[in-house]
XYZ file of C-alpha atoms in Angstrom:
408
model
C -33.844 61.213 -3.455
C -35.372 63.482 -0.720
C -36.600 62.129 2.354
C -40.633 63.000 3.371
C -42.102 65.024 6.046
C -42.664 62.003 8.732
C -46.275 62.702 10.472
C -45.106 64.302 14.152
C -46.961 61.617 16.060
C -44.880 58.969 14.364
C -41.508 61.416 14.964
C -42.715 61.877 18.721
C -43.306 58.032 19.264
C -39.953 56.819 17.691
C -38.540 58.971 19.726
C -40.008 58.298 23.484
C -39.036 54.493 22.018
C -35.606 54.805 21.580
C -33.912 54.451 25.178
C -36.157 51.111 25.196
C -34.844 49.981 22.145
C -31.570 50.434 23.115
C -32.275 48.573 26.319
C -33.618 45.649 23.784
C -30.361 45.809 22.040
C -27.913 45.499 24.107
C -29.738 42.832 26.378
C -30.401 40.661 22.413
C -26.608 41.071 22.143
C -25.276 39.424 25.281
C -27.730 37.241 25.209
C -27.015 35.847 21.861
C -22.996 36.037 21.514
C -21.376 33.866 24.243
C -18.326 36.567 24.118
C -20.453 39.096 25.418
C -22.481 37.169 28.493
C -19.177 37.780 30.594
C -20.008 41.663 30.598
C -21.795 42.102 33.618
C -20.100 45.189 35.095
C -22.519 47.715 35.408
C -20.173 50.925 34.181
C -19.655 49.106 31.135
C -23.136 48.029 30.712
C -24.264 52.147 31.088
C -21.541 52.596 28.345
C -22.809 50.231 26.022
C -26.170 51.376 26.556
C -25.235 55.056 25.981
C -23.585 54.575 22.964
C -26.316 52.844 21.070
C -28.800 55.091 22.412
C -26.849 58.100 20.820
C -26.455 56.095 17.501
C -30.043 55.680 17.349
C -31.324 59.195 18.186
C -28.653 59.967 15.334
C -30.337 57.821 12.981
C -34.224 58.814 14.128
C -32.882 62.828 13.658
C -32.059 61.749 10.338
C -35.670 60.231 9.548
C -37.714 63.378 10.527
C -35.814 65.504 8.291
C -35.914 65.682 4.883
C -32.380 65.449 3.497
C -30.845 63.589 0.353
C -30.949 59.724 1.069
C -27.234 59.666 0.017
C -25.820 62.622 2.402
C -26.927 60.578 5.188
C -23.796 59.904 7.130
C -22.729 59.634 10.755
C -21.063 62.462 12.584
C -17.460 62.932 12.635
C -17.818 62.329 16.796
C -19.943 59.332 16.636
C -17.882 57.889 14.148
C -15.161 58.051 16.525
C -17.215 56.196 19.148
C -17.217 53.314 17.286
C -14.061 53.182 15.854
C -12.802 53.060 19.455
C -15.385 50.505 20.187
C -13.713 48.675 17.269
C -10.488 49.511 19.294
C -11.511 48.140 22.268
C -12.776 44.907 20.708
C -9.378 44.190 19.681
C -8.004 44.788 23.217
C -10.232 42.737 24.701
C -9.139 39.726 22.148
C -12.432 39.150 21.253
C -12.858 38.427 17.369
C -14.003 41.056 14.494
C -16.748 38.444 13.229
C -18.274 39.054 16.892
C -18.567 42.559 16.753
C -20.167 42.084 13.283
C -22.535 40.028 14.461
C -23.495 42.413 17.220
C -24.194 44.793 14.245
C -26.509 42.279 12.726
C -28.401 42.018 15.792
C -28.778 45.586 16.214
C -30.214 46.068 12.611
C -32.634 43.005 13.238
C -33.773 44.501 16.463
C -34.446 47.922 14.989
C -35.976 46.501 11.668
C -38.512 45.134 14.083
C -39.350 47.891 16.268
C -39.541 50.066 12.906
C -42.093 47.927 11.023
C -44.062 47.750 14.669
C -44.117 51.947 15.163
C -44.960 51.718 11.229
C -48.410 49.700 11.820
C -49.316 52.101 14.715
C -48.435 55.110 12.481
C -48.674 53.984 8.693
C -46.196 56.045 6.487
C -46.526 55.442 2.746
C -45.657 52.123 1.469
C -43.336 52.916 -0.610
C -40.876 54.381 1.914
C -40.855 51.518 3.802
C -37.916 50.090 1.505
C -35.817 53.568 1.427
C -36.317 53.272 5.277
C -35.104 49.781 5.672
C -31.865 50.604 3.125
C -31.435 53.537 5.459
C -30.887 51.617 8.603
C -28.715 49.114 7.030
C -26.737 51.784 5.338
C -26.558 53.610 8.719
C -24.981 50.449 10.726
C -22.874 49.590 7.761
C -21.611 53.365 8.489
C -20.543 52.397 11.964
C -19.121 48.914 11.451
C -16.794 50.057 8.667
C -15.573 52.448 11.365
C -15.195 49.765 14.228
C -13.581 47.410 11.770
C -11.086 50.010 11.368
C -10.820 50.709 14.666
C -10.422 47.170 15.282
C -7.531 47.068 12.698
C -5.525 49.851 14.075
C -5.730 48.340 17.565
C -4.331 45.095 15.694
C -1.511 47.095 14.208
C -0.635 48.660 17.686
C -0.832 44.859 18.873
C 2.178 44.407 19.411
C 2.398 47.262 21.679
C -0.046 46.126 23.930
C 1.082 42.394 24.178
C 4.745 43.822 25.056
C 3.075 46.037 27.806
C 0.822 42.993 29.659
C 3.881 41.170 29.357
C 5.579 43.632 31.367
C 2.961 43.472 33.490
C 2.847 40.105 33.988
C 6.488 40.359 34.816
C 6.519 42.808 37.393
C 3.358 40.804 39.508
C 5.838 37.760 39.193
C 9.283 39.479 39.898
C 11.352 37.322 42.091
C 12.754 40.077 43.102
C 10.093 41.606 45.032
C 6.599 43.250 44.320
C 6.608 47.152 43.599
C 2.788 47.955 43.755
C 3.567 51.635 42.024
C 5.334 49.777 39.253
C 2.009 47.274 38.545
C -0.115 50.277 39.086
C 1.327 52.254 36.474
C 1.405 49.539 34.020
C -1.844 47.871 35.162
C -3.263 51.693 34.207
C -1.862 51.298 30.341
C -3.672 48.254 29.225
C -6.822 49.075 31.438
C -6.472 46.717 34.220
C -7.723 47.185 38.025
C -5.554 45.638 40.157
C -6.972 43.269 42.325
C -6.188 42.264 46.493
C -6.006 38.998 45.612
C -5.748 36.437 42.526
C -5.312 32.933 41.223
C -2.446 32.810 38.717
C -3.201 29.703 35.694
C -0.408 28.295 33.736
C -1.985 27.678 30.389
C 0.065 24.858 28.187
C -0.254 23.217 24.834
C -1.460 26.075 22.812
C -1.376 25.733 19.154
C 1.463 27.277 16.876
C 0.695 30.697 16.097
C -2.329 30.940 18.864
C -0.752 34.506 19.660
C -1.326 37.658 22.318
C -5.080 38.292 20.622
C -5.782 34.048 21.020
C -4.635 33.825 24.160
C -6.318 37.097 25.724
C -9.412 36.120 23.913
C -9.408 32.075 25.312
C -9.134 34.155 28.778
C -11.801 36.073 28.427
C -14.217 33.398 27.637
C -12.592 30.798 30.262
C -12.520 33.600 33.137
C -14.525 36.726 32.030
C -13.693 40.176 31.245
C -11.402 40.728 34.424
C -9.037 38.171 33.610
C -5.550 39.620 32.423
C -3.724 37.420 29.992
C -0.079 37.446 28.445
C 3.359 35.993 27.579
C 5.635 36.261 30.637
C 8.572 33.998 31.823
C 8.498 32.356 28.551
C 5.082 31.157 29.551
C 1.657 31.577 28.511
C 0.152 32.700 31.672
C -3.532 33.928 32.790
C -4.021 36.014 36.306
C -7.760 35.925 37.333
C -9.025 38.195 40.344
C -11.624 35.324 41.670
C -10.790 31.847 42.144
C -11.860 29.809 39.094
C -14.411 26.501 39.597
C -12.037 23.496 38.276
C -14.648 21.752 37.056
C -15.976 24.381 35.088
C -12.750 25.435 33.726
C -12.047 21.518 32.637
C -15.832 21.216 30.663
C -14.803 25.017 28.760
C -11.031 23.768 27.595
C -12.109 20.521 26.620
C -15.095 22.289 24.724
C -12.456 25.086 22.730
C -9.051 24.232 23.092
C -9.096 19.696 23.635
C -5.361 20.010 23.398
C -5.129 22.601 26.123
C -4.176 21.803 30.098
C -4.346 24.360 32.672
C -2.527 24.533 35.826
C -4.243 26.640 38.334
C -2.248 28.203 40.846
C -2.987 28.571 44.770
C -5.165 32.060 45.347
C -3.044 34.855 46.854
C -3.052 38.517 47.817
C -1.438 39.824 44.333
C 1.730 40.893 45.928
C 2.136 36.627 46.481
C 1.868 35.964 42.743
C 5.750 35.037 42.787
C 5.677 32.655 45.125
C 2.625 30.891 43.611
C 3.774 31.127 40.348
C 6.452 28.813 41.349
C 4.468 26.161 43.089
C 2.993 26.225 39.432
C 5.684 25.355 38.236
C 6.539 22.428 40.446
C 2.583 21.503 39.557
C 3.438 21.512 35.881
C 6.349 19.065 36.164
C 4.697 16.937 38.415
C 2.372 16.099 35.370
C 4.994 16.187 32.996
C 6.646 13.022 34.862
C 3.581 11.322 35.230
C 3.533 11.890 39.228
C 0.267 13.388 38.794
C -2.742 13.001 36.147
C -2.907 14.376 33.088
C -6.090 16.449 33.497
C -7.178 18.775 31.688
C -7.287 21.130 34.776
C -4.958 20.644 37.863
C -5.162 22.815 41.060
C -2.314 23.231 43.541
C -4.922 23.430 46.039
C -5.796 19.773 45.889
C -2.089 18.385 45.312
C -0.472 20.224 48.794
C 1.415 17.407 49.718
C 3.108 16.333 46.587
C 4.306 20.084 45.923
C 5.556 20.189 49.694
C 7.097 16.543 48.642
C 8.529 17.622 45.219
C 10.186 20.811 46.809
C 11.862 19.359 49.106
C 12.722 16.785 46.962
C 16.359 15.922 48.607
C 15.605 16.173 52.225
C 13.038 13.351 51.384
C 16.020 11.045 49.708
C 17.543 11.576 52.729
C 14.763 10.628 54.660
C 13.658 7.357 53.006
C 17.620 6.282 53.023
C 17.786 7.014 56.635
C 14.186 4.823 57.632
C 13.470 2.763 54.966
C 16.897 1.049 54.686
C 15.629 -2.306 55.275
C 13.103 -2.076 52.916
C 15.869 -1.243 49.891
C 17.419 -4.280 50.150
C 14.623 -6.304 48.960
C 13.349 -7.387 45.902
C 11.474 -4.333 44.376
C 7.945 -6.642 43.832
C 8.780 -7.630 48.392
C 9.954 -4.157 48.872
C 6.337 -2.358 47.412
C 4.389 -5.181 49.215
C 6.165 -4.512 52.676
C 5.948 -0.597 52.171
C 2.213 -0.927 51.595
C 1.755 -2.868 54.785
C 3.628 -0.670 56.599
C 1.953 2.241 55.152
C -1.538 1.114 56.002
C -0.187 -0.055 59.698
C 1.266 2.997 60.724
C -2.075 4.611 59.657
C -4.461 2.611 60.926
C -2.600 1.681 64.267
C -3.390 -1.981 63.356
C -3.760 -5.237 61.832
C -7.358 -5.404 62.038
C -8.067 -2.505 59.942
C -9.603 -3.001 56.796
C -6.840 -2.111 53.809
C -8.342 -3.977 50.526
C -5.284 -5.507 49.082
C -2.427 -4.744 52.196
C -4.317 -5.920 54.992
C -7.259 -8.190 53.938
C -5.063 -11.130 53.934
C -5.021 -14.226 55.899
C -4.633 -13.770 59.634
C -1.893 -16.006 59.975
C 0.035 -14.049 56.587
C -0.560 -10.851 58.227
C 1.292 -12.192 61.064
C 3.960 -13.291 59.419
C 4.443 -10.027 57.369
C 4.104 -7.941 60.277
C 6.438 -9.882 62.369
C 9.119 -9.550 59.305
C 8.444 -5.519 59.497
C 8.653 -5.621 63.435
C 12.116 -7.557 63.047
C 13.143 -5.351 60.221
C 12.119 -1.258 62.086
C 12.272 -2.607 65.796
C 11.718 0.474 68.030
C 11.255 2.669 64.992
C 7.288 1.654 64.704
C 6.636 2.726 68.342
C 8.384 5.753 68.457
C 6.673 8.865 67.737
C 9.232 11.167 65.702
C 10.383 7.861 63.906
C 6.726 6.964 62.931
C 6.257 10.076 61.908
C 9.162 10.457 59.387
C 8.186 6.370 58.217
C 5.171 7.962 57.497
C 6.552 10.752 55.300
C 8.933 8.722 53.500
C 6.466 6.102 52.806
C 4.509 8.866 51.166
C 7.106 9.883 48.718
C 8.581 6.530 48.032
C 5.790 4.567 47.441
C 4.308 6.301 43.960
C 7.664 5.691 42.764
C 7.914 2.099 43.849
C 4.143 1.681 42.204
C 5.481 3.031 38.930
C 8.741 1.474 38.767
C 6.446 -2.523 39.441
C 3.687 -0.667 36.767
C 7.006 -0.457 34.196
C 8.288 -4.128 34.859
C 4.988 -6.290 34.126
């Protein structure tokens, strides 16, 4: 079959329409796939563009010359543009059903604009079909390309998990931070190394959730900049911007219910080390029940109980050395008396309002006070020694809690 002379009109109109219909085509795709609404960098959005305006003058060369219907076929060079955007949609962890539903969009989009240049330039009927097969044909073209783009990048997977990994590594060496090192590797899997970033600890994962899972779940949590890998024997995420917790909890509880994160404290990069540890602390904080098991968990709003849990000894030694009289008691007495003297020394008196520790009868409160007074003597008006009551108080007393919790 032999495609007809198009009228020049109709040539010269498809034509003029084409960087327009790009525009509509890319702006229908990242509107309609969620995967795509985190690409808002503008060099990638000119790409994108580009590309699918080349593929389409392609195709429109191909309708205003006559030609056998079955030699139609993309060029060798095009081809290779999409089987490295196939490529690339593999890097970026996204899924292969998501860049085939781009392609659907795109042949809905031009199906459209086609039958409306038709009605303002009628071509015979009968080639309306052959042009519709023509455009699907044309797309199908292209997708088989990506999809084996997309498949090679899969088979080089491995690769490219190994070499975030490394990655990964060198931002967290202990031993120090070589920013030629990160720079070179950064520059393999097509990462720009940021001043600063938040570093997320991402646990519970499901079995065989993998490099492509996990860099995909980042993407969509965090957006195209995050960087995501197996480092440390961890599944870890580094994001350039710090992340809004409470987004971040309503997106894992929406794909991943099983999923916690623990977000790091935001750092220049060359900190990511040191932060990765406090993550670690954060991590087994939760894991003991000392903190909540939330679906998210920041370091930035759990300071003291990482500054507590690090120095973890020094504490001991602290509540052993001011809070002796308290550990002879009873452990129901010895919670009630470490309240009250927790709200005291806080509130610099008897009359504040404590609901449960100090809302008691006057004459009680007395009593209770005068037993702590008997029991810490100058301690409560010393400064230093009020101030280390204070801090032992503060790490004793969530154990005491749990420890009464675990008897009733």
């Amino acid at each position: 079959m032999t495609w007809p002379t198009l009228p020049v009109p109709w040539v010269r109109s498809v034509s003029t329409g084409v960087p327009a219909l790009a525009r509509d085509i890319v702006e229908a795709i990242l509107e309609e796939i969620p995967e795509y609404k985190e690409i808002t960098s503008a060099p990638v959005l000119a790409e994108t563009q580009r590309t699918v305006n080349e593929a389409l003058h392609t195709f429109i060369r191909w309708l205003s010359s006559p030609r056998p219907l079955a030699n139609t076929s993309p060029t060798a060079e095009l081809l290779e543009t999409f089987r490295e955007l196939g490529r690339a949609e593999a890097m970026a962890g996204r899924s292969h059903d998501t860049l085939q539903a781009a392609y659907r969009i795109a042949s809905r989009t031009i199906m459209r604009r086609l039958l409306e240049w038709e009605r303002e330039f009628p071509i015979p009927a009968e080639r309306v079909g052959e042009f519709s097969s023509a455009v699907f044909g044309f797309i199908d073209d292209l997708a088989e390309f990506s999809a084996q783009g997309y498949t090679d990048a899969l088979s080089e997977g491995p690769n490219v998990a190994r070499e975030r990994a490394r990655l990964l590594g060198l931002l967290l060496d202990p031993r120090g931070y070589s920013a030629e090192a990160v720079a070179v590797r950064a520059e393999r899997v097509d990462w720009t190394v940021p001043v600063s970033a938040t570093l997320i600890d991402v646990n519970g994962l499901p079995d065989g959730y993998g490099a492509v899972g996990l860099s995909r779940l980042a993407r969509t949590l965090l957006g195209e900049r995050a960087l995501a890998g197996r480092a440390l024997g961890r599944d870890l995420i580094v994001t350039p911007e710090p992340p809004d917790a409470a987004v971040l909890a309503d997106l894992i509880r929406a794909l991943e219910p099983d999923v916690w994160l623990a977000v790091g404290f935001h750092v220049s990069v060359d900190l990511l080390a040191t932060s990765f540890r406090w993550l670690r602390r954060l991590g087994a904080l939760r894991d003991t029940g000392e903190l909540p098991a939330l679906p998210v968990l920041l370091c930035d709003t759990h300071p003291l109980d990482l500054v507590q849990d690090a120095g973890r000894e020094v504490y001991d030694r602290l509540v052993e050395r001011r809070l002796g009289p308290l550990l002879q008691l009873s452990p129901s007495k010895r919670l009630k008396y470490g309240r009250l003297l927790s709200a005291w020394l806080e509130l610099g008196s008897v009359r504040g309002e404590a609901p449960g520790v100090l809302d008691k009868h006057r004459q009680t409160l007395r009593y209770q006070v005068a037993r702590l007074e008997a029991m810490f003597g100058d301690q409560l008006t010393e400064r230093e020694a009020r101030v280390e009551l204070m801090l032992a108080l503060r790490a004793v007393l969530p154990v005491w809690e749990r420890e009464e919790l675990a008897l009733t």
